[in-house]
mmCIF file of C-alpha atoms and ligand atoms in Angstrom:
data_model
loop_
_atom_site.group_PDB
_atom_site.id
_atom_site.type_symbol
_atom_site.label_atom_id
_atom_site.label_comp_id
_atom_site.label_asym_id
_atom_site.label_seq_id
_atom_site.Cartn_x
_atom_site.Cartn_y
_atom_site.Cartn_z
ATOM 1 C CA MET U 281 0.000 0.000 0.000
ATOM 2 C CA ILE U 282 1.081 3.557 -0.789
ATOM 3 C CA ALA U 283 1.797 6.579 1.422
ATOM 4 C CA VAL U 284 2.172 10.114 0.037
ATOM 5 C CA ALA U 285 4.369 12.712 1.795
ATOM 6 C CA GLY U 286 4.003 16.395 0.871
ATOM 7 C CA LEU U 287 0.510 17.722 0.144
ATOM 8 C CA GLY U 288 1.276 21.207 -1.221
ATOM 9 C CA HIS U 289 0.558 21.984 -4.879
ATOM 10 C CA TRP U 290 1.568 18.714 -6.520
ATOM 11 C CA GLY U 291 1.200 16.009 -3.836
ATOM 12 C CA PRO U 292 -2.659 16.132 -3.891
ATOM 13 C CA ASN U 293 -2.595 15.032 -7.565
ATOM 14 C CA LEU U 294 -0.526 11.991 -6.607
ATOM 15 C CA ALA U 295 -2.779 11.254 -3.628
ATOM 16 C CA ARG U 296 -5.858 11.459 -5.879
ATOM 17 C CA ASN U 297 -4.416 9.057 -8.437
ATOM 18 C CA PHE U 298 -3.292 6.482 -5.872
ATOM 19 C CA SER U 299 -6.660 6.800 -4.129
ATOM 20 C CA GLU U 300 -8.424 6.135 -7.466
ATOM 21 C CA LEU U 301 -6.174 3.101 -7.927
ATOM 22 C CA GLY U 302 -7.391 1.905 -4.493
ATOM 23 C CA VAL U 303 -3.923 1.737 -2.879
ATOM 24 C CA LEU U 304 -3.664 4.970 -0.831
ATOM 25 C CA THR U 305 -3.258 4.095 2.837
ATOM 26 C CA ALA U 306 -1.456 7.043 4.510
ATOM 27 C CA LEU U 307 -0.645 10.736 4.071
ATOM 28 C CA CYS U 308 1.966 13.025 5.608
ATOM 29 C CA ASP U 309 2.529 16.783 5.671
ATOM 30 C CA SER U 310 4.450 18.840 8.188
ATOM 31 C CA ASP U 311 1.852 21.637 8.008
ATOM 32 C CA ASP U 312 -1.094 21.356 10.476
ATOM 33 C CA GLU U 313 -3.617 23.237 8.344
ATOM 34 C CA THR U 314 -2.816 21.111 5.267
ATOM 35 C CA ARG U 315 -3.262 17.939 7.307
ATOM 36 C CA GLY U 316 -6.671 19.143 8.521
ATOM 37 C CA LYS U 317 -7.827 19.662 4.935
ATOM 38 C CA PHE U 318 -6.701 16.199 3.800
ATOM 39 C CA ALA U 319 -8.028 14.394 6.863
ATOM 40 C CA ALA U 320 -11.474 15.648 5.828
ATOM 41 C CA ARG U 321 -10.958 14.677 2.172
ATOM 42 C CA TYR U 322 -9.667 11.134 2.936
ATOM 43 C CA PRO U 323 -11.366 10.082 6.210
ATOM 44 C CA SER U 324 -10.324 6.421 5.915
ATOM 45 C CA VAL U 325 -6.620 7.189 5.327
ATOM 46 C CA ALA U 326 -4.075 7.560 8.185
ATOM 47 C CA ILE U 327 -2.543 11.046 8.358
ATOM 48 C CA THR U 328 0.543 12.247 10.211
ATOM 49 C CA GLY U 329 2.909 15.214 10.406
ATOM 50 C CA SER U 330 5.972 13.047 10.927
ATOM 51 C CA PHE U 331 7.806 11.200 8.171
ATOM 52 C CA ASP U 332 9.227 8.755 10.802
ATOM 53 C CA GLU U 333 5.679 7.893 11.850
ATOM 54 C CA LEU U 334 4.594 7.499 8.225
ATOM 55 C CA LEU U 335 7.280 4.889 7.623
ATOM 56 C CA ALA U 336 6.147 2.974 10.722
ATOM 57 C CA ILE U 337 2.469 2.722 9.672
ATOM 58 C CA ASP U 338 1.378 -0.889 9.196
ATOM 59 C CA GLY U 339 0.950 -1.920 5.584
ATOM 60 C CA VAL U 340 2.952 0.943 4.032
ATOM 61 C CA ASP U 341 5.357 -0.701 1.616
ATOM 62 C CA ALA U 342 5.890 2.211 -0.788
ATOM 63 C CA VAL U 343 6.311 5.950 -0.249
ATOM 64 C CA VAL U 344 5.703 8.815 -2.673
ATOM 65 C CA ILE U 345 7.701 11.960 -1.897
ATOM 66 C CA ALA U 346 6.307 15.311 -3.103
ATOM 67 C CA THR U 347 8.007 17.619 -0.626
ATOM 68 C CA PRO U 348 10.279 20.560 -1.684
ATOM 69 C CA VAL U 349 13.319 19.573 -3.781
ATOM 70 C CA PRO U 350 16.037 20.164 -1.124
ATOM 71 C CA THR U 351 14.357 17.512 1.120
ATOM 72 C CA HIS U 352 14.147 14.762 -1.544
ATOM 73 C CA TYR U 353 17.515 13.098 -1.038
ATOM 74 C CA ALA U 354 17.279 12.780 2.765
ATOM 75 C CA LEU U 355 13.655 11.568 2.777
ATOM 76 C CA ALA U 356 14.206 9.100 -0.081
ATOM 77 C CA LYS U 357 17.299 7.739 1.691
ATOM 78 C CA GLN U 358 15.389 7.314 4.942
ATOM 79 C CA ALA U 359 12.515 5.532 3.174
ATOM 80 C CA LEU U 360 14.830 3.164 1.268
ATOM 81 C CA GLU U 361 16.744 2.369 4.455
ATOM 82 C CA ALA U 362 13.397 1.530 6.076
ATOM 83 C CA GLY U 363 12.799 -0.989 3.258
ATOM 84 C CA LYS U 364 10.166 1.042 1.331
ATOM 85 C CA HIS U 365 9.831 1.398 -2.438
ATOM 86 C CA VAL U 366 10.141 5.073 -3.417
ATOM 87 C CA LEU U 367 8.588 7.336 -6.046
ATOM 88 C CA VAL U 368 10.235 10.712 -5.594
ATOM 89 C CA GLU U 369 9.233 13.880 -7.392
ATOM 90 C CA LYS U 370 11.624 15.460 -9.843
ATOM 91 C CA PRO U 371 14.486 15.998 -9.411
ATOM 92 C CA PRO U 372 15.057 13.115 -6.954
ATOM 93 C CA ALA U 373 18.280 14.689 -5.641
ATOM 94 C CA MET U 374 20.355 17.809 -6.232
ATOM 95 C CA ARG U 375 23.827 16.295 -6.691
ATOM 96 C CA GLY U 376 25.138 13.415 -8.767
ATOM 97 C CA ALA U 377 26.815 11.860 -5.715
ATOM 98 C CA GLU U 378 23.498 11.909 -3.808
ATOM 99 C CA ILE U 379 21.512 10.148 -6.519
ATOM 100 C CA ASP U 380 24.251 7.535 -6.970
ATOM 101 C CA GLU U 381 23.942 6.811 -3.242
ATOM 102 C CA LEU U 382 20.142 6.424 -3.537
ATOM 103 C CA VAL U 383 20.476 4.113 -6.547
ATOM 104 C CA ALA U 384 22.952 1.934 -4.614
ATOM 105 C CA ALA U 385 20.626 1.841 -1.572
ATOM 106 C CA ALA U 386 17.681 0.749 -3.756
ATOM 107 C CA PHE U 387 19.775 -1.824 -5.631
ATOM 108 C CA GLU U 388 21.154 -3.410 -2.416
ATOM 109 C CA ARG U 389 17.624 -3.968 -1.090
ATOM 110 C CA ASP U 390 15.984 -4.699 -4.472
ATOM 111 C CA LEU U 391 13.626 -1.740 -4.010
ATOM 112 C CA VAL U 392 12.028 0.531 -6.602
ATOM 113 C CA LEU U 393 13.498 4.022 -6.914
ATOM 114 C CA MET U 394 11.550 5.942 -9.513
ATOM 115 C CA ALA U 395 11.797 9.675 -10.315
ATOM 116 C CA GLY U 396 8.535 11.518 -11.034
ATOM 117 C CA HIS U 397 9.447 12.611 -14.574
ATOM 118 C CA LEU U 398 5.871 13.200 -15.687
ATOM 119 C CA LEU U 399 6.592 13.937 -19.351
ATOM 120 C CA LEU U 400 7.988 10.442 -19.866
ATOM 121 C CA TYR U 401 4.401 9.176 -19.433
ATOM 122 C CA HIS U 402 2.908 11.691 -21.867
ATOM 123 C CA PRO U 403 1.465 9.695 -24.792
ATOM 124 C CA GLY U 404 3.000 12.289 -27.178
ATOM 125 C CA VAL U 405 6.502 11.703 -25.818
ATOM 126 C CA ARG U 406 5.864 7.941 -25.940
ATOM 127 C CA LYS U 407 5.006 8.390 -29.634
ATOM 128 C CA LEU U 408 8.340 10.142 -30.274
ATOM 129 C CA LYS U 409 10.154 7.259 -28.585
ATOM 130 C CA GLU U 410 8.182 4.704 -30.610
ATOM 131 C CA LEU U 411 9.039 6.489 -33.895
ATOM 132 C CA ILE U 412 12.740 6.705 -32.985
ATOM 133 C CA ASP U 413 13.012 3.089 -31.790
ATOM 134 C CA ALA U 414 11.162 1.782 -34.863
ATOM 135 C CA GLY U 415 13.751 3.536 -37.067
ATOM 136 C CA GLU U 416 11.041 5.707 -38.710
ATOM 137 C CA LEU U 417 13.231 8.829 -38.589
ATOM 138 C CA GLY U 418 16.381 7.100 -39.800
ATOM 139 C CA GLU U 419 19.510 7.863 -37.784
ATOM 140 C CA VAL U 420 18.710 10.502 -35.155
ATOM 141 C CA LEU U 421 21.130 13.419 -35.424
ATOM 142 C CA CYS U 422 19.964 15.998 -32.917
ATOM 143 C CA VAL U 423 17.193 16.862 -30.480
ATOM 144 C CA TYR U 424 16.286 20.241 -29.058
ATOM 145 C CA GLY U 425 13.822 21.481 -26.481
ATOM 146 C CA ASN U 426 12.124 24.874 -26.179
ATOM 147 C CA ARG U 427 10.529 25.720 -22.851
ATOM 148 C CA GLN U 428 9.907 29.452 -22.853
ATOM 149 C CA ASN U 429 7.279 31.915 -21.653
ATOM 150 C CA LEU U 430 6.935 35.340 -20.089
ATOM 151 C CA GLY U 431 6.808 34.283 -16.419
ATOM 152 C CA ILE U 432 6.322 32.633 -14.009
ATOM 153 C CA VAL U 433 9.391 34.465 -12.680
ATOM 154 C CA ARG U 434 11.036 32.274 -10.014
ATOM 155 C CA THR U 435 13.334 33.828 -7.440
ATOM 156 C CA HIS U 436 14.716 30.739 -5.671
ATOM 157 C CA GLU U 437 15.178 28.182 -8.439
ATOM 158 C CA ASN U 438 16.795 29.028 -11.805
ATOM 159 C CA ALA U 439 15.390 28.198 -15.264
ATOM 160 C CA LEU U 440 17.642 25.141 -15.540
ATOM 161 C CA TRP U 441 16.220 23.529 -12.385
ATOM 162 C CA SER U 442 12.689 24.810 -12.724
ATOM 163 C CA LEU U 443 12.162 24.186 -16.457
ATOM 164 C CA GLY U 444 15.151 22.194 -17.700
ATOM 165 C CA VAL U 445 14.545 19.062 -15.682
ATOM 166 C CA HIS U 446 11.482 18.265 -17.847
ATOM 167 C CA ASP U 447 13.215 18.565 -21.224
ATOM 168 C CA LEU U 448 16.396 16.931 -19.985
ATOM 169 C CA SER U 449 14.460 13.877 -18.797
ATOM 170 C CA VAL U 450 12.781 13.621 -22.231
ATOM 171 C CA ILE U 451 16.013 14.091 -24.222
ATOM 172 C CA LEU U 452 17.865 11.413 -22.205
ATOM 173 C CA TYR U 453 14.860 9.066 -22.466
ATOM 174 C CA LEU U 454 14.650 9.496 -26.253
ATOM 175 C CA LEU U 455 18.359 9.063 -26.897
ATOM 176 C CA ASP U 456 18.947 6.541 -24.077
ATOM 177 C CA GLU U 457 22.544 7.692 -23.605
ATOM 178 C CA GLU U 458 24.434 9.626 -20.956
ATOM 179 C CA PRO U 459 25.975 12.826 -22.356
ATOM 180 C CA ASP U 460 29.750 13.143 -22.262
ATOM 181 C CA GLU U 461 29.645 16.918 -22.668
ATOM 182 C CA CYS U 462 27.280 19.245 -20.776
ATOM 183 C CA VAL U 463 27.635 22.999 -21.278
ATOM 184 C CA ALA U 464 25.270 25.702 -20.033
ATOM 185 C CA HIS U 465 25.262 29.469 -20.486
ATOM 186 C CA GLY U 466 22.783 31.773 -18.803
ATOM 187 C CA ARG U 467 22.163 35.143 -17.205
ATOM 188 C CA ASP U 468 20.453 36.322 -14.031
ATOM 189 C CA PHE U 469 18.719 39.440 -15.382
ATOM 190 C CA LEU U 470 15.939 39.777 -12.787
ATOM 191 C CA THR U 471 17.137 38.207 -9.525
ATOM 192 C CA LYS U 472 20.821 38.098 -8.654
ATOM 193 C CA GLY U 473 22.131 34.533 -8.715
ATOM 194 C CA VAL U 474 18.964 33.063 -10.299
ATOM 195 C CA GLU U 475 19.361 32.560 -14.075
ATOM 196 C CA ASP U 476 16.194 33.529 -15.996
ATOM 197 C CA VAL U 477 17.520 32.504 -19.421
ATOM 198 C CA VAL U 478 19.624 29.366 -19.917
ATOM 199 C CA PHE U 479 20.972 27.748 -23.098
ATOM 200 C CA CYS U 480 22.310 24.200 -22.746
ATOM 201 C CA TYR U 481 24.360 22.059 -25.106
ATOM 202 C CA LEU U 482 24.780 18.299 -24.698
ATOM 203 C CA ARG U 483 26.903 15.945 -26.754
ATOM 204 C CA PHE U 484 26.568 12.151 -26.567
ATOM 205 C CA PRO U 485 29.099 9.347 -27.127
ATOM 206 C CA SER U 486 27.256 8.363 -30.357
ATOM 207 C CA GLY U 487 27.906 11.863 -31.748
ATOM 208 C CA LYS U 488 24.265 13.007 -31.376
ATOM 209 C CA ILE U 489 23.805 16.484 -29.974
ATOM 210 C CA ALA U 490 21.019 18.224 -28.031
ATOM 211 C CA HIS U 491 20.107 21.758 -27.042
ATOM 212 C CA MET U 492 17.657 23.313 -24.556
ATOM 213 C CA HIS U 493 16.398 26.910 -24.521
ATOM 214 C CA LEU U 494 14.924 27.577 -21.078
ATOM 215 C CA SER U 495 13.494 30.950 -20.198
ATOM 216 C CA TRP U 496 10.753 32.896 -18.426
ATOM 217 C CA LEU U 497 11.832 36.063 -20.243
ATOM 218 C CA ASP U 498 10.391 35.361 -23.669
ATOM 219 C CA PRO U 499 7.514 36.536 -25.882
ATOM 220 C CA HIS U 500 6.661 32.942 -26.956
ATOM 221 C CA LYS U 501 4.911 30.350 -24.851
ATOM 222 C CA MET U 502 6.636 27.202 -26.072
ATOM 223 C CA ARG U 503 6.788 23.628 -24.806
ATOM 224 C CA LYS U 504 8.302 21.828 -27.718
ATOM 225 C CA ILE U 505 10.719 18.999 -28.463
ATOM 226 C CA THR U 506 12.095 18.606 -31.989
ATOM 227 C CA VAL U 507 13.890 15.477 -33.174
ATOM 228 C CA VAL U 508 15.881 15.639 -36.402
ATOM 229 C CA GLY U 509 16.525 12.317 -38.134
ATOM 230 C CA ARG U 510 18.301 11.663 -41.426
ATOM 231 C CA GLU U 511 15.037 10.597 -43.088
ATOM 232 C CA LYS U 512 12.231 12.301 -41.136
ATOM 233 C CA MET U 513 11.839 14.980 -38.506
ATOM 234 C CA VAL U 514 9.258 15.068 -35.722
ATOM 235 C CA VAL U 515 7.934 17.735 -33.371
ATOM 236 C CA PHE U 516 6.135 17.234 -30.057
ATOM 237 C CA ASP U 517 4.259 20.437 -29.227
ATOM 238 C CA ASP U 518 2.562 20.360 -25.835
ATOM 239 C CA MET U 519 0.824 23.698 -26.480
ATOM 240 C CA GLU U 520 -1.216 22.133 -29.287
ATOM 241 C CA LEU U 521 -4.508 20.436 -28.443
ATOM 242 C CA GLU U 522 -4.985 18.234 -31.482
ATOM 243 C CA ARG U 523 -1.585 18.093 -33.164
ATOM 244 C CA LYS U 524 0.675 17.160 -30.288
ATOM 245 C CA VAL U 525 2.984 15.237 -32.647
ATOM 246 C CA THR U 526 3.788 16.165 -36.253
ATOM 247 C CA VAL U 527 5.978 14.000 -38.453
ATOM 248 C CA TYR U 528 7.670 15.728 -41.402
ATOM 249 C CA GLU U 529 8.988 13.708 -44.321
ATOM 250 C CA LYS U 530 11.774 16.184 -44.847
ATOM 251 C CA SER U 531 15.407 15.354 -45.339
ATOM 252 C CA PRO U 532 18.506 16.216 -47.293
ATOM 253 C CA TRP U 533 19.757 13.809 -49.974
ATOM 254 C CA LYS U 534 22.666 13.764 -52.328
ATOM 255 C CA ARG U 535 22.109 13.816 -56.092
ATOM 256 C CA THR U 536 24.294 11.331 -57.890
ATOM 257 C CA ASP U 537 24.051 13.098 -61.249
ATOM 258 C CA SER U 538 25.225 16.563 -60.157
ATOM 259 C CA TYR U 539 28.645 16.308 -58.527
ATOM 260 C CA GLY U 540 27.134 15.058 -55.221
ATOM 261 C CA GLU U 541 25.528 18.348 -54.244
ATOM 262 C CA TRP U 542 22.905 18.263 -51.419
ATOM 263 C CA GLN U 543 19.229 18.606 -52.288
ATOM 264 C CA THR U 544 16.322 18.736 -49.874
ATOM 265 C CA ARG U 545 13.163 16.678 -50.005
ATOM 266 C CA SER U 546 9.781 17.726 -48.572
ATOM 267 C CA GLY U 547 7.168 14.974 -48.541
ATOM 268 C CA ASP U 548 4.021 14.362 -46.525
ATOM 269 C CA ILE U 549 3.303 15.843 -43.136
ATOM 270 C CA ALA U 550 1.536 13.374 -40.807
ATOM 271 C CA ILE U 551 -0.311 13.992 -37.545
ATOM 272 C CA PRO U 552 -0.671 10.703 -35.645
ATOM 273 C CA LYS U 553 -3.544 10.383 -33.189
ATOM 274 C CA ILE U 554 -2.297 10.696 -29.623
ATOM 275 C CA PRO U 555 -4.370 9.212 -26.777
ATOM 276 C CA THR U 556 -5.539 11.691 -24.144
ATOM 277 C CA ASP U 557 -4.702 9.505 -21.112
ATOM 278 C CA GLU U 558 -3.618 11.474 -18.035
ATOM 279 C CA PRO U 559 0.199 11.175 -17.865
ATOM 280 C CA LEU U 560 0.171 11.233 -14.040
ATOM 281 C CA LYS U 561 -2.187 8.269 -13.924
ATOM 282 C CA LEU U 562 0.130 6.352 -16.280
ATOM 283 C CA GLU U 563 3.107 7.317 -14.081
ATOM 284 C CA CYS U 564 1.339 6.038 -10.930
ATOM 285 C CA GLN U 565 0.352 2.805 -12.708
ATOM 286 C CA GLU U 566 3.970 2.305 -13.816
ATOM 287 C CA PHE U 567 5.118 2.705 -10.196
ATOM 288 C CA MET U 568 2.563 0.102 -9.072
ATOM 289 C CA ARG U 569 3.767 -2.253 -11.812
ATOM 290 C CA LEU U 570 7.372 -1.906 -10.625
ATOM 291 C CA VAL U 571 6.363 -2.420 -6.985
ATOM 292 C CA ALA U 572 4.520 -5.583 -8.068
ATOM 293 C CA GLY U 573 7.809 -6.921 -9.476
ATOM 294 C CA GLU U 574 7.191 -6.227 -13.173
ATOM 295 C CA GLY U 575 9.607 -4.181 -15.328
ATOM 296 C CA ASP U 576 13.283 -3.408 -14.839
ATOM 297 C CA ARG U 577 13.793 -1.697 -11.438
ATOM 298 C CA ALA U 578 17.518 -1.183 -11.911
ATOM 299 C CA LYS U 579 17.051 0.573 -15.285
ATOM 300 C CA VAL U 580 14.320 2.848 -13.941
ATOM 301 C CA ALA U 581 16.543 3.951 -11.022
ATOM 302 C CA GLU U 582 19.529 4.487 -13.319
ATOM 303 C CA ASP U 583 17.436 6.482 -15.838
ATOM 304 C CA GLY U 584 16.418 8.864 -13.041
ATOM 305 C CA ALA U 585 20.030 9.112 -11.881
ATOM 306 C CA ARG U 586 21.448 10.192 -15.213
ATOM 307 C CA VAL U 587 19.057 13.155 -15.309
ATOM 308 C CA VAL U 588 20.413 14.343 -11.930
ATOM 309 C CA ARG U 589 24.029 13.773 -13.003
ATOM 310 C CA ALA U 590 23.494 15.811 -16.193
ATOM 311 C CA LEU U 591 21.715 18.568 -14.219
ATOM 312 C CA ASP U 592 24.602 18.653 -11.771
ATOM 313 C CA ARG U 593 27.143 18.987 -14.599
ATOM 314 C CA LEU U 594 25.084 21.669 -16.360
ATOM 315 C CA THR U 595 24.857 23.567 -13.060
ATOM 316 C CA GLU U 596 28.637 23.419 -12.615
ATOM 317 C CA SER U 597 29.092 24.670 -16.175
ATOM 318 C CA LEU U 598 26.613 27.516 -15.575
ATOM 319 C CA CYS U 599 28.440 28.557 -12.403
ATOM 320 C CA GLU U 600 31.820 28.645 -14.159
ATOM 321 C CA ARG U 601 30.696 31.379 -16.539
HETATM 322 N N1 NAD O 750 5.872 16.433 -12.056
HETATM 323 C C1 NAD O 750 5.399 17.661 -12.151
HETATM 324 O O1 NAD O 750 4.906 18.088 -13.198
HETATM 325 C C2 NAD O 750 5.454 18.568 -10.937
HETATM 326 C C3 NAD O 750 4.697 19.726 -10.884
HETATM 327 C C4 NAD O 750 4.792 20.528 -9.750
HETATM 328 C C5 NAD O 750 5.653 20.157 -8.732
HETATM 329 N N2 NAD O 750 6.391 19.021 -8.837
HETATM 330 C C6 NAD O 750 7.329 18.619 -7.782
HETATM 331 O O2 NAD O 750 6.586 18.296 -6.601
HETATM 332 C C7 NAD O 750 7.351 18.624 -5.444
HETATM 333 C C8 NAD O 750 6.520 19.510 -4.544
HETATM 334 O O3 NAD O 750 6.237 20.707 -5.216
HETATM 335 P P1 NAD O 750 5.026 21.632 -4.731
HETATM 336 O O4 NAD O 750 4.935 22.727 -5.718
HETATM 337 O O5 NAD O 750 3.840 20.799 -4.427
HETATM 338 O O6 NAD O 750 5.658 22.205 -3.362
HETATM 339 P P2 NAD O 750 4.848 22.855 -2.148
HETATM 340 O O7 NAD O 750 5.843 23.677 -1.415
HETATM 341 O O8 NAD O 750 3.579 23.463 -2.623
HETATM 342 O O9 NAD O 750 4.440 21.611 -1.228
HETATM 343 C C9 NAD O 750 5.344 20.891 -0.442
HETATM 344 C C10 NAD O 750 4.598 20.329 0.755
HETATM 345 O O10 NAD O 750 5.510 19.496 1.475
HETATM 346 C C11 NAD O 750 5.319 19.720 2.889
HETATM 347 N N3 NAD O 750 6.583 19.334 3.539
HETATM 348 C C12 NAD O 750 7.772 19.984 3.520
HETATM 349 N N4 NAD O 750 8.714 19.255 4.181
HETATM 350 C C13 NAD O 750 8.093 18.132 4.611
HETATM 351 C C14 NAD O 750 8.539 16.980 5.323
HETATM 352 N N5 NAD O 750 9.809 16.855 5.721
HETATM 353 N N6 NAD O 750 7.641 16.010 5.615
HETATM 354 C C15 NAD O 750 6.334 16.124 5.224
HETATM 355 N N7 NAD O 750 5.862 17.205 4.525
HETATM 356 C C16 NAD O 750 6.733 18.171 4.214
HETATM 357 C C17 NAD O 750 4.966 21.194 2.989
HETATM 358 O O11 NAD O 750 4.262 21.482 4.179
HETATM 359 C C18 NAD O 750 4.096 21.399 1.742
HETATM 360 O O12 NAD O 750 2.724 21.181 2.018
HETATM 361 C C19 NAD O 750 8.628 19.290 -5.964
HETATM 362 O O13 NAD O 750 9.624 18.317 -6.019
HETATM 363 C C20 NAD O 750 8.279 19.716 -7.362
HETATM 364 O O14 NAD O 750 9.428 19.705 -8.223
HETATM 365 C C21 NAD O 750 6.278 18.221 -9.906
#
């Protein structure tokens, strides 16, 4: 049975989904008023203000952590050491060394350690992965993410941590490689020490490259991932309602009869139908599947870890400049 810790903005969505799946057994929040609200909403669920107490509740074998980011590592470590499976909101830790420690703790005890990278359960992102893995795009050359808007201006967390974690998780999922080069440039125009605009460059051992434009100082509202293959190109646009994914039959090719000069080809443009399933529900179901012993626990933990390691390296690069 599942316990959810942290009932601020995001935790209630997790609690609702696990309740609908019939496995919610306990809740935890350090704030009295929040606890009062949730005790009324879930009268048959145990509720506590102490994470230690939550771990000791009978029947709790998995814990979902939706507390503020700086608390993730310590709470996830405590839960794993108490023998609980863990779903921890993104990012699951702030440093590469911390996430490596959590992965080792989960591996030693054969426990699930899953990061709450919501976009990986978006049917549109799943479609991109399916197209890439089926070889539809030909060799993938580069991927880039745009996550821009005017606002919400954050003053504690920079654009890399606030926005970049989403696109980074998708890029690493699509390419299924750990980057060997991570470079970030950015500027803190509005709040000293908090970068509002960040440009990131990643290069992978296969030679593929990726880029992320992250900003809350922009005239465009964009949530887009573009994948460029040798034969086709595909765009996932989360701002679109009906054309979340567009596949372009566009590519360069070399003419054999004209001294090998490059020509371009523009063929059909296809819009595959994307299911409207709630990504969070799919994420919660995937966690339940892993807890039940299905799927590859070690790969899931490692996939979450490489996002933190890349974030850590991008942060170091950002700080150097
Ligand atoms: N996947 C997504 O799309 C998505 C969206 C929003 C937020 N998030 C993530 O969810 C997490 C929470 O974000 P939020 O916006 O809900 O934050 P929030 O500050 O609104 O809520 C955090 C809650 O945790 C409680 N809390 C703090 N320390 C605690 C502890 N030690 N034990 C028990 N309760 C504790 C606080 O009282 C508060 O109610 C963050 O990691 C954030 O990155 C994910």
